[in-house]
Coordinates of C-alpha atoms (C1' of nucleotides) in Angstrom, one line a residue:
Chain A
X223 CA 87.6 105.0 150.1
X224 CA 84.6 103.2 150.5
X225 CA 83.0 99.8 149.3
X226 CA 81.5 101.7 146.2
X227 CA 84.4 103.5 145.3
X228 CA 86.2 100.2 145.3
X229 CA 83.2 98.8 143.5
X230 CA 83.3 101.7 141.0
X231 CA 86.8 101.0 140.3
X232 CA 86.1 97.3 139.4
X233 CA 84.2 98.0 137.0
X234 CA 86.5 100.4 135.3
X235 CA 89.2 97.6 135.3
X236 CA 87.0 95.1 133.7
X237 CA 86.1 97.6 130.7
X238 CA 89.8 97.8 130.0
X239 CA 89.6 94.4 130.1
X240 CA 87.0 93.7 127.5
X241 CA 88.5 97.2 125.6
X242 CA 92.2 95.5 125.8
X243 CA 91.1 92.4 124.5
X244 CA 89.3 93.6 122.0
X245 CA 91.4 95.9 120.7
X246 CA 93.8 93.4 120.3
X247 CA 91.5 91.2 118.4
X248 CA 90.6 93.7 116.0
X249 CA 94.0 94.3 114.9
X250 CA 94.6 90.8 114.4
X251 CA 91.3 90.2 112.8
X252 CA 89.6 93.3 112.2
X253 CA 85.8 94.1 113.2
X254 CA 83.8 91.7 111.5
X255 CA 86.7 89.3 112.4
X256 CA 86.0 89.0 116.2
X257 CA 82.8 88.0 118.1
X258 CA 82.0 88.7 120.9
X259 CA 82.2 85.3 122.3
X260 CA 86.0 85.7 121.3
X261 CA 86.5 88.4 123.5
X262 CA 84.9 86.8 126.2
X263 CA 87.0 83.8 126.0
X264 CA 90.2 85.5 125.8
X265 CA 89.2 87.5 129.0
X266 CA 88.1 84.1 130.4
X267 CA 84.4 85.3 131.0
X268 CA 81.4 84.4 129.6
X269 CA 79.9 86.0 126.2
X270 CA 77.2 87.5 128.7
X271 CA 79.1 89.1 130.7
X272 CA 80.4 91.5 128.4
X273 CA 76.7 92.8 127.9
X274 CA 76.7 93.8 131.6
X275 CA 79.8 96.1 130.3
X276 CA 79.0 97.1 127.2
X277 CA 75.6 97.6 125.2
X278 CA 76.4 95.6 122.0
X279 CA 79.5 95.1 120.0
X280 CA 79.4 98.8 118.6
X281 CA 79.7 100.5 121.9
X282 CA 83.3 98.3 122.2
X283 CA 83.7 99.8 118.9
X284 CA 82.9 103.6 119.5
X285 CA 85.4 103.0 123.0
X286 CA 87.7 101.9 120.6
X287 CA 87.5 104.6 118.2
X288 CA 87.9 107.1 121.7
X289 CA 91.1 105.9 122.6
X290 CA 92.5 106.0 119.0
X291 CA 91.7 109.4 118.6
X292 CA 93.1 110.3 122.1
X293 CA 96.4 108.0 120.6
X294 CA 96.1 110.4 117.3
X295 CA 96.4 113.5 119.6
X296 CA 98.8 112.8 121.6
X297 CA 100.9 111.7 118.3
X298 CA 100.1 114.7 116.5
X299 CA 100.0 117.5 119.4
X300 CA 103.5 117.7 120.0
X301 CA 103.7 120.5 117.2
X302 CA 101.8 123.2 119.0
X303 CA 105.0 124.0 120.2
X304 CA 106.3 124.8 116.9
X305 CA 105.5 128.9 116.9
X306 CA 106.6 129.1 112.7
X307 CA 103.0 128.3 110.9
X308 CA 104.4 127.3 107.9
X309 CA 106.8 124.8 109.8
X310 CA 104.0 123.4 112.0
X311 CA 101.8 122.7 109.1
X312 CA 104.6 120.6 107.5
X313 CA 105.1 119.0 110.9
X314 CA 101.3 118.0 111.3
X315 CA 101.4 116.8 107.7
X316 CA 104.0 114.3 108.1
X317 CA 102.9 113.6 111.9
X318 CA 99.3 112.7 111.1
X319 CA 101.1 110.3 108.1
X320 CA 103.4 108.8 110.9
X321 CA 100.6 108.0 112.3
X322 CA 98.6 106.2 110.1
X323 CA 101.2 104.1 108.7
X324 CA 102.4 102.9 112.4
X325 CA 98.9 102.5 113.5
X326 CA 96.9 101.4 110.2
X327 CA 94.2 99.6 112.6
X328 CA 93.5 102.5 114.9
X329 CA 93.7 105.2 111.3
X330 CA 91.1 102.8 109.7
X331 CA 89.0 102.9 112.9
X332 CA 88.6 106.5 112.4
X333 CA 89.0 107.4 108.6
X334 CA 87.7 104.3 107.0
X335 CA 85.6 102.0 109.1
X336 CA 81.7 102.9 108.1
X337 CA 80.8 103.4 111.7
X338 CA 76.9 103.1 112.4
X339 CA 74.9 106.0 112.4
X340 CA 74.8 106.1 116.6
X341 CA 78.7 107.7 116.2
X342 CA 76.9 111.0 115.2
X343 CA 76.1 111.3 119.2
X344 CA 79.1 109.5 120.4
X345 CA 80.1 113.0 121.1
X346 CA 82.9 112.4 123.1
X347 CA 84.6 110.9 120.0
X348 CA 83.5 113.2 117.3
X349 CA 84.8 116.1 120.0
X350 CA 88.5 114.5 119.8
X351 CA 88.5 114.6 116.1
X352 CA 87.0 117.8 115.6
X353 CA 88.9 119.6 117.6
X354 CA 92.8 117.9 116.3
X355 CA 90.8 118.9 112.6
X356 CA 89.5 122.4 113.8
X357 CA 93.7 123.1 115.2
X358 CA 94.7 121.5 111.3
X359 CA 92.7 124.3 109.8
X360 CA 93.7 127.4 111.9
X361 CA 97.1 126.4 111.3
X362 CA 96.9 126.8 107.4
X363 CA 94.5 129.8 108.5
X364 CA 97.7 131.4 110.5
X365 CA 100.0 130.5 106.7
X366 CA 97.0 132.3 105.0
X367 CA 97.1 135.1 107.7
X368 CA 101.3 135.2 107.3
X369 CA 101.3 135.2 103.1
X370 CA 102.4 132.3 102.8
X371 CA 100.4 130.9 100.0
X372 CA 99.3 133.7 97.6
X373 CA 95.5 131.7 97.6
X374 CA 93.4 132.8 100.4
X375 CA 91.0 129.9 100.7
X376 CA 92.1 128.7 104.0
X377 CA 89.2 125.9 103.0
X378 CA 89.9 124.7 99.9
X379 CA 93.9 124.7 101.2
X380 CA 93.2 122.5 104.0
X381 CA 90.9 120.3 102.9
X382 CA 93.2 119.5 99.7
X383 CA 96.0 118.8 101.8
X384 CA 93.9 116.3 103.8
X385 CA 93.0 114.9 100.8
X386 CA 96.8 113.9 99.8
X387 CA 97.5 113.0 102.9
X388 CA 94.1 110.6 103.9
X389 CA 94.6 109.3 100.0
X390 CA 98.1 108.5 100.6
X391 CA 97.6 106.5 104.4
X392 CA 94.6 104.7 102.6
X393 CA 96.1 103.6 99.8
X394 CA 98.5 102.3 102.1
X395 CA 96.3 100.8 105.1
X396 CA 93.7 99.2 102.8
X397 CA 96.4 97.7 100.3
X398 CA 96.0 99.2 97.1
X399 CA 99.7 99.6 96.2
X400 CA 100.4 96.0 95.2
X401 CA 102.0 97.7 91.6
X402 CA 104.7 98.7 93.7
X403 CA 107.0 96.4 95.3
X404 CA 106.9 96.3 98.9
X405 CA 110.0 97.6 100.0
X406 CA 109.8 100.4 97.8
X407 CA 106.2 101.7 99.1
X408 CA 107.4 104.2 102.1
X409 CA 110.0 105.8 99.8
X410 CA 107.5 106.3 97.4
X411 CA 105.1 108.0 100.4
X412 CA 107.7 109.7 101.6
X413 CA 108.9 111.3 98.2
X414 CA 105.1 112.2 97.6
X415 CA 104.9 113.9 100.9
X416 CA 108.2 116.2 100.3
X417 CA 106.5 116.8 96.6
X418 CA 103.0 117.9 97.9
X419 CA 105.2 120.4 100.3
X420 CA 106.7 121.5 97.5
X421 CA 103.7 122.1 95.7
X422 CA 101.9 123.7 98.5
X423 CA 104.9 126.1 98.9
X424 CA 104.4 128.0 96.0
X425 CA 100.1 127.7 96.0
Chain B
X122 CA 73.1 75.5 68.4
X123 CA 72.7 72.1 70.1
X124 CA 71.8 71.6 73.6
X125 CA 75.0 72.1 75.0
X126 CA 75.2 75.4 74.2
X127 CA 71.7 76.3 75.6
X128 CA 72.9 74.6 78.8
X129 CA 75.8 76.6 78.7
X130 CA 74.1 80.2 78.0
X131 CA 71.6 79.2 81.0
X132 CA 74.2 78.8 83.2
X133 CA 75.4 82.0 82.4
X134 CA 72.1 83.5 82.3
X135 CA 71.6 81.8 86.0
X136 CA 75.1 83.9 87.1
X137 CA 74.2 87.5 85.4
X138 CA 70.6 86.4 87.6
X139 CA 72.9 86.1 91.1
X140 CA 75.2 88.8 90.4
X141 CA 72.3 91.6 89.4
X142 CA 70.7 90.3 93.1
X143 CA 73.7 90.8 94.7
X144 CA 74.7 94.0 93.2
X145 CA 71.5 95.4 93.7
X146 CA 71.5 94.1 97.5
X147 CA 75.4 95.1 97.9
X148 CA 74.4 98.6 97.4
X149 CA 72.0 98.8 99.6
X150 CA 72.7 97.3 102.7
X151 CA 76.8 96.9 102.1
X152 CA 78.8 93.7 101.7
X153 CA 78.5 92.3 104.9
X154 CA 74.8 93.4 105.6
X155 CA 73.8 91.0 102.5
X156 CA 73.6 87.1 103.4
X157 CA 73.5 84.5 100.6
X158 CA 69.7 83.8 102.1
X159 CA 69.0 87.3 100.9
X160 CA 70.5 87.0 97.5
X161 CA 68.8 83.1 97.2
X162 CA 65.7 84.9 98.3
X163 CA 65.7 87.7 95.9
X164 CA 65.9 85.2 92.7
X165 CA 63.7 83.1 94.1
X166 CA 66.2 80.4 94.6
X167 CA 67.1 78.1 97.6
X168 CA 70.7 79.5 99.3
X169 CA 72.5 75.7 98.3
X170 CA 71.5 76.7 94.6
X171 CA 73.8 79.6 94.6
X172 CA 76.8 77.4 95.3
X173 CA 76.3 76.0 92.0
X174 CA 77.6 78.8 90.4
X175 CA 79.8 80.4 92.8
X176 CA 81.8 78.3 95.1
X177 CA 81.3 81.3 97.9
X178 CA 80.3 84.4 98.9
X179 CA 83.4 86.4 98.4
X180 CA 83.8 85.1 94.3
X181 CA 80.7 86.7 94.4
X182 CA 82.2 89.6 95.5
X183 CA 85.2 89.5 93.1
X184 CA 82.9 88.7 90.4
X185 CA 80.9 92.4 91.0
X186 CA 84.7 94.0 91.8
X187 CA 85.4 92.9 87.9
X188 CA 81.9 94.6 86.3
X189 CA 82.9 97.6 88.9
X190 CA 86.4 97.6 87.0
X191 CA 84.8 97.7 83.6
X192 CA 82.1 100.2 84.5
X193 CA 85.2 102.3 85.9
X194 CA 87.4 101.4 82.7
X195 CA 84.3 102.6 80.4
X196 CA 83.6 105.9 82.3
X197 CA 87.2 106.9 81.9
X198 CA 89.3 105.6 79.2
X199 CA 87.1 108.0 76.3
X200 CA 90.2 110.3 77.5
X201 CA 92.7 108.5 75.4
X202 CA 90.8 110.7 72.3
X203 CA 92.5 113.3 74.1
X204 CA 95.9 114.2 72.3
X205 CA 97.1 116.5 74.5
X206 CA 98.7 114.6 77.5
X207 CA 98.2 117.7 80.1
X208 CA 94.6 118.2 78.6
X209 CA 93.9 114.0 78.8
X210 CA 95.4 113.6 82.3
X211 CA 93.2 116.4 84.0
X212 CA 90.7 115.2 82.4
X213 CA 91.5 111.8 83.6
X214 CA 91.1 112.9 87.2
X215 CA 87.9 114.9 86.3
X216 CA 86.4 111.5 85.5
X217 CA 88.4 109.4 87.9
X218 CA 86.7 111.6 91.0
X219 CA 83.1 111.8 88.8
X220 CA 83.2 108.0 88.6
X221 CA 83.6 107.6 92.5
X222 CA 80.9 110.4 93.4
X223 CA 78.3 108.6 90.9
X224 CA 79.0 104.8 91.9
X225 CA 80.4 105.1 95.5
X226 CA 79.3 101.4 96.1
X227 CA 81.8 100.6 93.4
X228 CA 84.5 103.0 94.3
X229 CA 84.2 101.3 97.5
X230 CA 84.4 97.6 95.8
X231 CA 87.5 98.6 94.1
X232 CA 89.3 101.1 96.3
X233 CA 88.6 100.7 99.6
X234 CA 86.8 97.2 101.3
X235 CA 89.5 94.9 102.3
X236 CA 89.7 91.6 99.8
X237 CA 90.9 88.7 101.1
X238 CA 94.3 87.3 99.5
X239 CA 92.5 85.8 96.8
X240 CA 92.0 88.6 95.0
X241 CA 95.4 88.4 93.9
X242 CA 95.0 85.4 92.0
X243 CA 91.8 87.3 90.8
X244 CA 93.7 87.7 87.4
X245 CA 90.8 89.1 85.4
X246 CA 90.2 92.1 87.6
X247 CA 93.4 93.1 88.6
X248 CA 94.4 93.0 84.8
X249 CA 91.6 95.2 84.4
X250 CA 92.9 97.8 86.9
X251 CA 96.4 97.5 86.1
X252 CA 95.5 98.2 82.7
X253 CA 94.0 101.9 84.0
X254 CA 96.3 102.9 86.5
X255 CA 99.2 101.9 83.5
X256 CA 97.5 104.4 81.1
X257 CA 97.5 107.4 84.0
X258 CA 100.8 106.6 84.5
X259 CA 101.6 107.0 80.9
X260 CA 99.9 109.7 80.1
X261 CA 101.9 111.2 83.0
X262 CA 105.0 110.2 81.4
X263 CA 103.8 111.9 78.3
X264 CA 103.4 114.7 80.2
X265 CA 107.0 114.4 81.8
X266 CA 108.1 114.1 78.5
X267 CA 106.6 117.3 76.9
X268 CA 108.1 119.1 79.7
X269 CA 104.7 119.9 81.3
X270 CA 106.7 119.4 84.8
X271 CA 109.7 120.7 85.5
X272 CA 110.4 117.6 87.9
X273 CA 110.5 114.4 85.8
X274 CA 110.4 112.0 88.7
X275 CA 107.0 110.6 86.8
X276 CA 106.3 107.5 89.5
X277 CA 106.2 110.1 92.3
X278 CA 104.1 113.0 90.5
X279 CA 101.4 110.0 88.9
X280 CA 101.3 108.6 93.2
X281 CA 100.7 112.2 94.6
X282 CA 98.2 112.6 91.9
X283 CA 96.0 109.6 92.7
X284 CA 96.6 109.8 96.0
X285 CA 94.7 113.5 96.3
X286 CA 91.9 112.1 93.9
X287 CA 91.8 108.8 96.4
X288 CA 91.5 111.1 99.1
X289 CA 89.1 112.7 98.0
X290 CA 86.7 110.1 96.5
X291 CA 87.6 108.4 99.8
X292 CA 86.4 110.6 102.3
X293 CA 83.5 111.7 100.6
X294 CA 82.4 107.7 100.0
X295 CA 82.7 107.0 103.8
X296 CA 81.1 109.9 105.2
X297 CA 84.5 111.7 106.9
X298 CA 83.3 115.2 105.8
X299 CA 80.3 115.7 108.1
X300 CA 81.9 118.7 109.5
X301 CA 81.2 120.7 106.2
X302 CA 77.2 120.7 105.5
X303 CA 75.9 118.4 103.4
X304 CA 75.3 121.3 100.2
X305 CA 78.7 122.4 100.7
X306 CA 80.9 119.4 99.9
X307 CA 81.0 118.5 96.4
X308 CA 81.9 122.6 95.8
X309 CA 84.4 122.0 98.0
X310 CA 85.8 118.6 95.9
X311 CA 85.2 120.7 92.7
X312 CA 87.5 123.3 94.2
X313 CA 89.9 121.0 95.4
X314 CA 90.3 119.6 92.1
X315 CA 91.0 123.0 90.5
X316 CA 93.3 123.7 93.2
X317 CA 95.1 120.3 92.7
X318 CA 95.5 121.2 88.6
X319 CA 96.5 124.4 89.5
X320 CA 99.4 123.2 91.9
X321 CA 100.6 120.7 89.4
X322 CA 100.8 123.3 86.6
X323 CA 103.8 124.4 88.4
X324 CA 105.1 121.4 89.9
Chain C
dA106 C1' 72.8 84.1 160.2
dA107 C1' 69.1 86.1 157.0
dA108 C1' 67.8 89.2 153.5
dG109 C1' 68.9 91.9 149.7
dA110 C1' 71.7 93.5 146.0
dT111 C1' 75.1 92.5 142.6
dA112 C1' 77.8 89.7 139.3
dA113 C1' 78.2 86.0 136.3
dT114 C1' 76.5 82.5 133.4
dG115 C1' 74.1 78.5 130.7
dA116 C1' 70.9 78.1 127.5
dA117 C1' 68.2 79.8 124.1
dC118 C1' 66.6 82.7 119.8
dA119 C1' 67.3 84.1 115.4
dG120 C1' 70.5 85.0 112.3
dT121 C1' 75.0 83.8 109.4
dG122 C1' 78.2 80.9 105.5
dT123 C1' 78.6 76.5 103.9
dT124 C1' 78.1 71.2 103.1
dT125 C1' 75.7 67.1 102.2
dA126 C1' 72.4 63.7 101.3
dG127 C1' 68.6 63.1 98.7
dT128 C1' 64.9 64.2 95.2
dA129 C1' 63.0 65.3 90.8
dA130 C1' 63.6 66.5 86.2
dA131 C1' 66.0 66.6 81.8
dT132 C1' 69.0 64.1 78.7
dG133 C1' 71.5 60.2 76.1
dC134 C1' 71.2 55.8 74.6
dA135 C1' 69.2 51.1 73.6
Chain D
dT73 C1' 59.6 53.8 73.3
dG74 C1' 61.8 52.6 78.1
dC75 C1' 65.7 52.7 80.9
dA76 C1' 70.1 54.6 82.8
dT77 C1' 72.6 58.5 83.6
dT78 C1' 73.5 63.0 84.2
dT79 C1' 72.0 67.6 85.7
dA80 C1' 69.4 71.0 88.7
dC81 C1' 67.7 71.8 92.7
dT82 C1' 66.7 71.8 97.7
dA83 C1' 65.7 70.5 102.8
dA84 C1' 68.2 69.8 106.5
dA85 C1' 72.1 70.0 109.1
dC86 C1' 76.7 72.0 111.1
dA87 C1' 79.2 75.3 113.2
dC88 C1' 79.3 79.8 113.7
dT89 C1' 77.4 84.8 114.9
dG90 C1' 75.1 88.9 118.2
dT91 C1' 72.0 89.2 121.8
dT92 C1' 68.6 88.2 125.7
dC93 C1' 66.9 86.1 129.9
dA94 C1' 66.0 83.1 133.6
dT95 C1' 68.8 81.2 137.0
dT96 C1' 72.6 80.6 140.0
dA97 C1' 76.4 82.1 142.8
dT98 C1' 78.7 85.6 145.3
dC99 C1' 79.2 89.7 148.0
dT100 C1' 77.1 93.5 151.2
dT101 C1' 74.1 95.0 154.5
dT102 C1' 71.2 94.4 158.3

DNA sequence: AAAGATAATGAACAGTGTTTAGTAAATGCA
DNA sequence: TGCATTTACTAAACACTGTTCATTATCTTT
């Protein structure tokens, strides 16, 4: 383990840093909320130094929106092991709604946020998420593929669930149920869910 | 029609000035990509003039979100001609998801960028949208009531409703669908709307 | 210990929202 | 009419922002 190696891992420690730091300002604050010179101070470093780490402030984004997607998967994955399709879809459905309402910072990172054009090549991110959506669709593929539902457009299917289920976190995350009185809002998203599985059941 | 008055409709006239600037700039370049040097600059004005006639940049904001709530109340409401309530409400959602694919800049204002607290205070608009989501939810209890539905649980079926036509405005207005090509997705929200009818014919 | 590479920063640039002090023009009154 | 007052406007400043760069300090190698 050389000086390099040691060097090497340095530098990975102090991108945590400045990632830790500002993912924590971002859920306090959100995006346009936190400057960089925030997150240098509450690192204790200068505003420049972060540049030697980081490109600009949407590269600290785009890390950001890496690790929530990695924190999506690892929340959702779980029901792989679920063999039944028809169980594991429900499962994914009220897994990916879990998530989003006990993460609403890192769900409007990746649903919500506009995120600069650049994201297109952040491939690394946009693999995560495609792949967690591509496992979403062959599971309603396998219900098509088992009779479940007597439509057969696996497409339309999916996508329309993910509609319910995005609508239903965003409504939530970016505060747009204010009719209803707070401690009646999960209920109500929980009843919703049990109804759209009801009404998927017999599509 | 004494001076007064005059003074009164060019102060007015001086508002409608900042707020066709602004809306024009908002959709552009987005909320926070417009500065109040860009809107001064546009009318021609010097940026201290605007505080005149808006104390800051976000009653600017909530001044647009009201038009945006009338543009949306205009494009919708010629459904209460409608007698029918099953006919009026999917017709209701035909036009709710229409009015977000044509002004996605004012879906956005309404429905998805994060106000600050104010906007609760912000009587005028948030009359103005009670006022809609109070005639959906109406004409889904007229629905109930004709025994369209075999549930009656009318909060719940009027939530999972919106929330599948949020969800789908949604994703479509901040660019989450890039994994279907471009031609392909507004077929793919037309279908998802027939599907969604479909499903709630038997719900 | 000297030379070279690396890490960190202070200061600056151009931008932001907002406030204030001051000017110039329009108005009300004598 | 002439003068005082109100109104409309703006230049300049303040405290921020993201970002860059010349300079300094520290660590590594010879």
């Amino acid at each position: 383990m050389g000086i390099v190696s040691r060097k090497e891992r340095e530098k990975e420690e102090m991108r945590q840093l400045i990632l830790g730091a500002a993912l924590k300002l971002f859920r306090e604050k959100g995006y346009d909320g936190v400057s960089i010179r925030n997150i240098a101070e509450a690192i204790e470093y200068s505003p420049a130094t972060i540049y030697l780490y980081y490109k600009d402030k949407s590269e600290i984004f785009f890390a950001l929106q890496y690790e929530a997607a990695a924190v999506k998967r690892d929340h959702i994955m779980p029901v792989v092991e679920i063999e039944n399709p028809w169980e594991r879809l429900v499962e994914f459905g009220r897994r990916y709604i879990d998530f989003g309402m006990k993460h609403p910072d890192l769900y409007d990172l990746l649903f919500i946020t506009l995120t600069p054009m650049e994201s297109m090549e952040n491939q690394e991110c946009w693999k995560l998420g495609i792949a967690t959506h591509s496992f979403f669709v062959e599971t309603v593929q396998a219900c098509v593929d088992a009779r479940y539902f007597k439509s057969t457009d696996t497409e339309t299917i999916a996508y329309t669930l993910w509609c319910h289920a995005h609508g239903l976190v965003s409504l939530f995350v970016r505060e747009r149920m204010r009719m209803y009185p707070e401690e009646k809002r999960e209920e109500l998203a929980r009843k919703s869910f049990a109804m759209i599985v009801k009404m998927a059941e017999n599509l």
